[in-house]
PDB file of C-alpha atoms in Angstrom:
ATOM      1  CA  UNK Q1156      34.402  31.681 -23.472  1.00  0.00           C
ATOM      2  CA  UNK Q1157      33.760  28.592 -21.444  1.00  0.00           C
ATOM      3  CA  UNK Q1158      35.664  26.917 -18.638  1.00  0.00           C
ATOM      4  CA  UNK Q1159      34.864  23.890 -16.509  1.00  0.00           C
ATOM      5  CA  UNK Q1160      36.240  22.707 -13.187  1.00  0.00           C
ATOM      6  CA  UNK Q1161      36.376  19.156 -11.852  1.00  0.00           C
ATOM      7  CA  UNK Q1162      38.343  17.507  -9.063  1.00  0.00           C
ATOM      8  CA  UNK Q1163      41.558  16.051 -10.456  1.00  0.00           C
ATOM      9  CA  UNK Q1164      41.346  12.729  -8.594  1.00  0.00           C
ATOM     10  CA  UNK Q1165      38.825  10.667  -6.657  1.00  0.00           C
ATOM     11  CA  UNK Q1166      39.404   7.341  -4.915  1.00  0.00           C
ATOM     12  CA  UNK Q1167      36.746   4.897  -3.708  1.00  0.00           C
ATOM     13  CA  UNK Q1168      36.334   1.195  -2.947  1.00  0.00           C
ATOM     14  CA  UNK Q1169      34.417  -1.449  -4.833  1.00  0.00           C
ATOM     15  CA  UNK Q1170      30.697  -1.365  -4.162  1.00  0.00           C
ATOM     16  CA  UNK Q1171      30.740   2.235  -2.976  1.00  0.00           C
ATOM     17  CA  UNK Q1172      29.037   5.302  -4.437  1.00  0.00           C
ATOM     18  CA  UNK Q1173      31.055   8.220  -5.771  1.00  0.00           C
ATOM     19  CA  UNK Q1174      30.029  11.668  -6.999  1.00  0.00           C
ATOM     20  CA  UNK Q1175      32.140  13.685  -9.439  1.00  0.00           C
ATOM     21  CA  UNK Q1176      31.274  17.369  -9.501  1.00  0.00           C
ATOM     22  CA  UNK Q1177      31.574  19.822 -12.358  1.00  0.00           C
ATOM     23  CA  UNK Q1178      31.110  23.574 -12.301  1.00  0.00           C
ATOM     24  CA  UNK Q1179      31.074  25.649 -15.434  1.00  0.00           C
ATOM     25  CA  UNK Q1180      31.380  29.240 -16.537  1.00  0.00           C
ATOM     26  CA  UNK Q1181      30.037  29.916 -20.001  1.00  0.00           C
ATOM     27  CA  UNK Q1182      29.011  32.719 -22.299  1.00  0.00           C
ATOM     28  CA  UNK Q1183      26.403  30.392 -23.756  1.00  0.00           C
ATOM     29  CA  UNK Q1184      25.239  27.009 -22.548  1.00  0.00           C
ATOM     30  CA  UNK Q1185      22.916  24.365 -23.910  1.00  0.00           C
ATOM     31  CA  UNK Q1186      23.728  21.176 -22.041  1.00  0.00           C
ATOM     32  CA  UNK Q1187      26.233  19.145 -20.084  1.00  0.00           C
ATOM     33  CA  UNK Q1188      27.432  15.684 -20.947  1.00  0.00           C
ATOM     34  CA  UNK Q1189      29.790  13.146 -19.384  1.00  0.00           C
ATOM     35  CA  UNK Q1190      32.380  10.903 -21.003  1.00  0.00           C
ATOM     36  CA  UNK Q1191      34.502   8.063 -19.685  1.00  0.00           C
ATOM     37  CA  UNK Q1192      38.020   7.406 -20.922  1.00  0.00           C
ATOM     38  CA  UNK Q1193      40.160   4.449 -19.943  1.00  0.00           C
ATOM     39  CA  UNK Q1194      43.928   4.819 -20.210  1.00  0.00           C
ATOM     40  CA  UNK Q1195      44.963   4.603 -23.851  1.00  0.00           C
ATOM     41  CA  UNK Q1196      41.377   4.472 -25.024  1.00  0.00           C
ATOM     42  CA  UNK Q1197      38.855   6.741 -26.691  1.00  0.00           C
ATOM     43  CA  UNK Q1198      36.237   8.709 -24.758  1.00  0.00           C
ATOM     44  CA  UNK Q1199      32.857   7.026 -24.597  1.00  0.00           C
ATOM     45  CA  UNK Q1200      29.572   8.809 -24.006  1.00  0.00           C
ATOM     46  CA  UNK Q1201      27.858   8.234 -20.662  1.00  0.00           C
ATOM     47  CA  UNK Q1202      25.115  10.781 -20.142  1.00  0.00           C
ATOM     48  CA  UNK Q1203      23.657  14.120 -21.243  1.00  0.00           C
ATOM     49  CA  UNK Q1204      21.557  16.745 -19.435  1.00  0.00           C
ATOM     50  CA  UNK Q1205      19.880  19.588 -21.277  1.00  0.00           C
ATOM     51  CA  UNK Q1206      17.316  20.201 -18.545  1.00  0.00           C
ATOM     52  CA  UNK Q1207      17.671  20.594 -14.791  1.00  0.00           C
ATOM     53  CA  UNK Q1208      17.346  17.418 -12.822  1.00  0.00           C
ATOM     54  CA  UNK Q1209      18.567  13.874 -12.679  1.00  0.00           C
ATOM     55  CA  UNK Q1210      19.105  11.484 -15.578  1.00  0.00           C
ATOM     56  CA  UNK Q1211      19.594   7.829 -14.690  1.00  0.00           C
ATOM     57  CA  UNK Q1212      21.245   5.221 -16.894  1.00  0.00           C
ATOM     58  CA  UNK Q1213      21.879   1.988 -15.063  1.00  0.00           C
ATOM     59  CA  UNK Q1214      24.556   2.445 -12.408  1.00  0.00           C
ATOM     60  CA  UNK Q1215      25.310   5.966 -13.649  1.00  0.00           C
ATOM     61  CA  UNK Q1216      23.260   9.084 -13.005  1.00  0.00           C
ATOM     62  CA  UNK Q1217      23.901  12.682 -13.980  1.00  0.00           C
ATOM     63  CA  UNK Q1218      22.479  15.845 -12.516  1.00  0.00           C
ATOM     64  CA  UNK Q1219      22.305  19.428 -13.779  1.00  0.00           C
ATOM     65  CA  UNK Q1220      21.387  22.705 -12.092  1.00  0.00           C
ATOM     66  CA  UNK Q1221      21.490  25.606 -14.541  1.00  0.00           C
ATOM     67  CA  UNK Q1222      20.882  28.184 -11.837  1.00  0.00           C
ATOM     68  CA  UNK Q1223      24.008  26.994 -10.002  1.00  0.00           C
ATOM     69  CA  UNK Q1224      26.073  26.303 -13.163  1.00  0.00           C
ATOM     70  CA  UNK Q1225      26.726  22.905 -11.643  1.00  0.00           C
ATOM     71  CA  UNK Q1226      26.407  19.266 -12.473  1.00  0.00           C
ATOM     72  CA  UNK Q1227      27.583  15.932 -11.196  1.00  0.00           C
ATOM     73  CA  UNK Q1228      28.028  12.350 -12.243  1.00  0.00           C
ATOM     74  CA  UNK Q1229      27.023   9.709  -9.714  1.00  0.00           C
ATOM     75  CA  UNK Q1230      28.446   6.218 -10.004  1.00  0.00           C
ATOM     76  CA  UNK Q1231      26.861   3.505  -7.876  1.00  0.00           C
ATOM     77  CA  UNK Q1232      27.969  -0.034  -7.026  1.00  0.00           C
ATOM     78  CA  UNK Q1233      31.497   0.776  -8.133  1.00  0.00           C
ATOM     79  CA  UNK Q1234      33.410  -1.906  -9.986  1.00  0.00           C
ATOM     80  CA  UNK Q1235      37.114  -2.168 -10.719  1.00  0.00           C
ATOM     81  CA  UNK Q1236      36.396  -1.557 -14.398  1.00  0.00           C
ATOM     82  CA  UNK Q1237      35.062   1.903 -13.491  1.00  0.00           C
ATOM     83  CA  UNK Q1238      38.637   3.063 -12.868  1.00  0.00           C
ATOM     84  CA  UNK Q1239      39.073   5.656 -15.604  1.00  0.00           C
ATOM     85  CA  UNK Q1240      39.037   9.383 -16.268  1.00  0.00           C
ATOM     86  CA  UNK Q1241      35.685  11.149 -16.409  1.00  0.00           C
ATOM     87  CA  UNK Q1242      35.106  14.379 -18.309  1.00  0.00           C
ATOM     88  CA  UNK Q1243      32.227  16.814 -18.148  1.00  0.00           C
ATOM     89  CA  UNK Q1244      31.603  18.603 -21.448  1.00  0.00           C
ATOM     90  CA  UNK Q1245      29.700  21.852 -21.983  1.00  0.00           C
ATOM     91  CA  UNK Q1246      27.786  22.377 -25.193  1.00  0.00           C
ATOM     92  CA  UNK Q1247      27.386  25.919 -26.478  1.00  0.00           C
ATOM     93  CA  UNK Q1248      24.270  25.473 -28.601  1.00  0.00           C
ATOM     94  CA  UNK Q1249      26.079  22.843 -30.672  1.00  0.00           C
ATOM     95  CA  UNK Q1250      28.599  25.425 -31.875  1.00  0.00           C
ATOM     96  CA  UNK Q1251      31.426  24.399 -29.595  1.00  0.00           C
ATOM     97  CA  UNK Q1252      32.164  21.681 -27.114  1.00  0.00           C
ATOM     98  CA  UNK Q1253      34.442  22.338 -24.165  1.00  0.00           C
ATOM     99  CA  UNK Q1254      35.840  19.468 -22.144  1.00  0.00           C
ATOM    100  CA  UNK Q1255      36.678  19.797 -18.486  1.00  0.00           C
ATOM    101  CA  UNK Q1256      40.179  18.784 -17.349  1.00  0.00           C
ATOM    102  CA  UNK Q1257      38.964  15.366 -16.243  1.00  0.00           C
ATOM    103  CA  UNK Q1258      38.687  13.490 -12.957  1.00  0.00           C
ATOM    104  CA  UNK Q1259      40.736  10.356 -12.527  1.00  0.00           C
ATOM    105  CA  UNK Q1260      38.741   7.761 -10.565  1.00  0.00           C
ATOM    106  CA  UNK Q1261      40.596   4.951  -8.864  1.00  0.00           C
ATOM    107  CA  UNK Q1262      38.507   2.068  -7.555  1.00  0.00           C
ATOM    108  CA  UNK Q1263      40.242   0.018  -4.874  1.00  0.00           C
ATOM    109  CA  UNK Q1264      39.426  -3.596  -3.967  1.00  0.00           C
TER     110      UNK Q1264
ATOM    111  CA  UNK O 357      34.537  -3.472 -38.083  1.00  0.00           C
ATOM    112  CA  UNK O 358      34.873  -0.271 -36.069  1.00  0.00           C
ATOM    113  CA  UNK O 359      32.305   2.449 -36.779  1.00  0.00           C
ATOM    114  CA  UNK O 360      34.876   5.275 -36.647  1.00  0.00           C
ATOM    115  CA  UNK O 361      38.376   4.562 -37.915  1.00  0.00           C
ATOM    116  CA  UNK O 362      41.476   6.730 -37.920  1.00  0.00           C
ATOM    117  CA  UNK O 363      44.656   6.356 -39.922  1.00  0.00           C
ATOM    118  CA  UNK O 364      47.454   6.240 -39.104  1.00  0.00           C
ATOM    119  CA  UNK O 365      47.242   5.097 -35.476  1.00  0.00           C
ATOM    120  CA  UNK O 366      50.750   6.292 -34.752  1.00  0.00           C
ATOM    121  CA  UNK O 367      52.979   8.731 -36.609  1.00  0.00           C
ATOM    122  CA  UNK O 368      56.388  10.197 -35.935  1.00  0.00           C
ATOM    123  CA  UNK O 369      57.437  13.118 -38.098  1.00  0.00           C
ATOM    124  CA  UNK O 370      59.867  16.004 -38.184  1.00  0.00           C
ATOM    125  CA  UNK O 371      59.348  19.715 -37.721  1.00  0.00           C
ATOM    126  CA  UNK O 372      58.196  21.417 -40.905  1.00  0.00           C
ATOM    127  CA  UNK O 373      56.678  18.331 -42.530  1.00  0.00           C
ATOM    128  CA  UNK O 374      53.107  18.260 -43.822  1.00  0.00           C
ATOM    129  CA  UNK O 375      50.969  15.628 -42.169  1.00  0.00           C
ATOM    130  CA  UNK O 376      47.455  14.388 -42.903  1.00  0.00           C
ATOM    131  CA  UNK O 377      45.361  12.422 -40.451  1.00  0.00           C
ATOM    132  CA  UNK O 378      42.321  10.658 -41.850  1.00  0.00           C
ATOM    133  CA  UNK O 379      38.997   9.718 -40.330  1.00  0.00           C
ATOM    134  CA  UNK O 380      36.294   7.522 -41.808  1.00  0.00           C
ATOM    135  CA  UNK O 381      32.934   6.493 -40.380  1.00  0.00           C
ATOM    136  CA  UNK O 382      30.316   3.929 -41.267  1.00  0.00           C
ATOM    137  CA  UNK O 383      27.686   5.207 -38.837  1.00  0.00           C
ATOM    138  CA  UNK O 384      25.981   7.401 -41.444  1.00  0.00           C
ATOM    139  CA  UNK O 385      26.348  10.436 -39.198  1.00  0.00           C
ATOM    140  CA  UNK O 386      26.338  13.918 -40.706  1.00  0.00           C
ATOM    141  CA  UNK O 387      28.529  15.637 -38.107  1.00  0.00           C
ATOM    142  CA  UNK O 388      32.255  15.096 -37.633  1.00  0.00           C
ATOM    143  CA  UNK O 389      34.847  16.586 -35.297  1.00  0.00           C
ATOM    144  CA  UNK O 390      38.585  16.713 -34.705  1.00  0.00           C
ATOM    145  CA  UNK O 391      40.031  17.042 -31.183  1.00  0.00           C
ATOM    146  CA  UNK O 392      43.473  16.935 -29.660  1.00  0.00           C
ATOM    147  CA  UNK O 393      44.344  15.668 -26.204  1.00  0.00           C
ATOM    148  CA  UNK O 394      47.521  16.537 -24.352  1.00  0.00           C
ATOM    149  CA  UNK O 395      48.748  14.315 -21.510  1.00  0.00           C
ATOM    150  CA  UNK O 396      46.614  14.579 -18.398  1.00  0.00           C
ATOM    151  CA  UNK O 397      44.235  17.069 -19.970  1.00  0.00           C
ATOM    152  CA  UNK O 398      40.804  17.125 -21.518  1.00  0.00           C
ATOM    153  CA  UNK O 399      40.112  17.195 -25.231  1.00  0.00           C
ATOM    154  CA  UNK O 400      40.150  20.472 -27.164  1.00  0.00           C
ATOM    155  CA  UNK O 401      38.124  20.998 -30.318  1.00  0.00           C
ATOM    156  CA  UNK O 402      40.116  21.846 -33.445  1.00  0.00           C
ATOM    157  CA  UNK O 403      37.499  21.840 -36.234  1.00  0.00           C
ATOM    158  CA  UNK O 404      34.002  20.537 -36.748  1.00  0.00           C
ATOM    159  CA  UNK O 405      31.732  19.947 -39.729  1.00  0.00           C
ATOM    160  CA  UNK O 406      27.955  19.632 -39.608  1.00  0.00           C
ATOM    161  CA  UNK O 407      27.709  18.465 -43.215  1.00  0.00           C
ATOM    162  CA  UNK O 408      29.877  18.177 -46.318  1.00  0.00           C
ATOM    163  CA  UNK O 409      29.653  21.895 -47.136  1.00  0.00           C
ATOM    164  CA  UNK O 410      29.971  23.126 -43.567  1.00  0.00           C
ATOM    165  CA  UNK O 411      33.369  23.614 -41.875  1.00  0.00           C
ATOM    166  CA  UNK O 412      33.840  25.504 -38.608  1.00  0.00           C
ATOM    167  CA  UNK O 413      36.822  26.428 -36.485  1.00  0.00           C
ATOM    168  CA  UNK O 414      36.970  25.170 -32.954  1.00  0.00           C
ATOM    169  CA  UNK O 415      38.887  26.404 -29.958  1.00  0.00           C
ATOM    170  CA  UNK O 416      42.401  25.740 -31.337  1.00  0.00           C
ATOM    171  CA  UNK O 417      42.331  25.797 -35.161  1.00  0.00           C
ATOM    172  CA  UNK O 418      45.577  27.724 -35.737  1.00  0.00           C
ATOM    173  CA  UNK O 419      48.164  25.569 -37.513  1.00  0.00           C
ATOM    174  CA  UNK O 420      45.537  23.077 -38.712  1.00  0.00           C
ATOM    175  CA  UNK O 421      43.255  22.711 -41.714  1.00  0.00           C
ATOM    176  CA  UNK O 422      40.529  20.194 -42.566  1.00  0.00           C
ATOM    177  CA  UNK O 423      38.749  18.740 -45.540  1.00  0.00           C
ATOM    178  CA  UNK O 424      35.354  17.016 -45.613  1.00  0.00           C
ATOM    179  CA  UNK O 425      35.734  14.901 -48.741  1.00  0.00           C
ATOM    180  CA  UNK O 426      32.441  13.076 -48.263  1.00  0.00           C
ATOM    181  CA  UNK O 427      29.894  12.580 -45.536  1.00  0.00           C
ATOM    182  CA  UNK O 428      31.927   9.652 -44.272  1.00  0.00           C
ATOM    183  CA  UNK O 429      35.410  11.203 -44.475  1.00  0.00           C
ATOM    184  CA  UNK O 430      36.990  14.082 -42.588  1.00  0.00           C
ATOM    185  CA  UNK O 431      40.736  14.691 -42.731  1.00  0.00           C
ATOM    186  CA  UNK O 432      42.953  16.909 -40.603  1.00  0.00           C
ATOM    187  CA  UNK O 433      46.150  18.452 -41.978  1.00  0.00           C
ATOM    188  CA  UNK O 434      49.120  20.007 -40.294  1.00  0.00           C
ATOM    189  CA  UNK O 435      50.683  22.136 -43.015  1.00  0.00           C
ATOM    190  CA  UNK O 436      54.014  22.538 -41.247  1.00  0.00           C
ATOM    191  CA  UNK O 437      54.218  20.424 -38.130  1.00  0.00           C
ATOM    192  CA  UNK O 438      55.832  21.811 -34.974  1.00  0.00           C
ATOM    193  CA  UNK O 439      56.786  20.003 -31.743  1.00  0.00           C
ATOM    194  CA  UNK O 440      53.953  21.472 -29.671  1.00  0.00           C
ATOM    195  CA  UNK O 441      51.512  19.717 -31.993  1.00  0.00           C
ATOM    196  CA  UNK O 442      52.669  16.455 -30.465  1.00  0.00           C
ATOM    197  CA  UNK O 443      49.463  15.034 -29.012  1.00  0.00           C
ATOM    198  CA  UNK O 444      46.778  12.378 -29.259  1.00  0.00           C
ATOM    199  CA  UNK O 445      44.238  13.280 -31.950  1.00  0.00           C
ATOM    200  CA  UNK O 446      40.677  12.029 -31.924  1.00  0.00           C
ATOM    201  CA  UNK O 447      38.017  12.115 -34.589  1.00  0.00           C
ATOM    202  CA  UNK O 448      34.385  11.942 -33.514  1.00  0.00           C
ATOM    203  CA  UNK O 449      30.968  11.787 -35.151  1.00  0.00           C
ATOM    204  CA  UNK O 450      27.440  12.630 -34.117  1.00  0.00           C
ATOM    205  CA  UNK O 451      24.032  12.634 -35.716  1.00  0.00           C
ATOM    206  CA  UNK O 452      21.810  15.682 -36.039  1.00  0.00           C
ATOM    207  CA  UNK O 453      18.829  13.610 -34.940  1.00  0.00           C
ATOM    208  CA  UNK O 454      20.440  13.038 -31.538  1.00  0.00           C
ATOM    209  CA  UNK O 455      21.543  15.609 -28.976  1.00  0.00           C
ATOM    210  CA  UNK O 456      24.772  16.983 -30.406  1.00  0.00           C
ATOM    211  CA  UNK O 457      26.681  15.939 -27.356  1.00  0.00           C
ATOM    212  CA  UNK O 458      26.311  12.257 -28.153  1.00  0.00           C
ATOM    213  CA  UNK O 459      29.603  11.904 -29.914  1.00  0.00           C
ATOM    214  CA  UNK O 460      31.270   8.670 -30.962  1.00  0.00           C
ATOM    215  CA  UNK O 461      35.043   8.693 -30.981  1.00  0.00           C
ATOM    216  CA  UNK O 462      37.599   6.905 -33.096  1.00  0.00           C
ATOM    217  CA  UNK O 463      40.553   5.100 -31.488  1.00  0.00           C
ATOM    218  CA  UNK O 464      42.899   8.084 -31.818  1.00  0.00           C
ATOM    219  CA  UNK O 465      46.121   8.891 -33.653  1.00  0.00           C
ATOM    220  CA  UNK O 466      49.243   9.421 -31.595  1.00  0.00           C
ATOM    221  CA  UNK O 467      51.362  12.050 -33.359  1.00  0.00           C
ATOM    222  CA  UNK O 468      54.918  12.892 -32.372  1.00  0.00           C
ATOM    223  CA  UNK O 469      56.685  15.861 -33.972  1.00  0.00           C
ATOM    224  CA  UNK O 470      60.448  15.851 -33.472  1.00  0.00           C
TER     225      UNK O 470
END
């Protein structure tokens, strides 16, 4: 099976940088992705890592280390609209997708 | 128009009733998924389909069934609804030409079973 761990809550101020960590335990693993979900909304795709290293997409970056079974999402220049829940998702060779429990990010003025 | 639509958006039903949730997409994607989300938790995969003739169970398929009527349509049925199936249900799509993790979600159906 697969299980993922994330911090339940993170708080930061506008303009700051925040890192949301994700550790995973899997019987098979292909890649790690990140989704954002605002309250009452649908998850939206942010980033995907199949290889070790850093992927950068605008203000968001995602990192994966397969040897450490670890990844993180880095959000820079935080804005109020970034307040949302963030989920890491493990992909088992496209056969199953397991969501982490989510990290609720609160951005303060 | 939205690329992934779900009907109904909200549904209240009683224990033992049969319920069908429908999902349609105009993205031309070949893969479709059904998830449920319980309050404060992540999404859990119920069923997924990689093409019209391919149906696979996800993590929590018991009590649910699906039908892929066409490439663009994927429906989820609860044969005999029970209260612990009260949840927010999401349909998602992806394309085999992209990394499978790039999923596009519908707006969700909020189901309450009394």
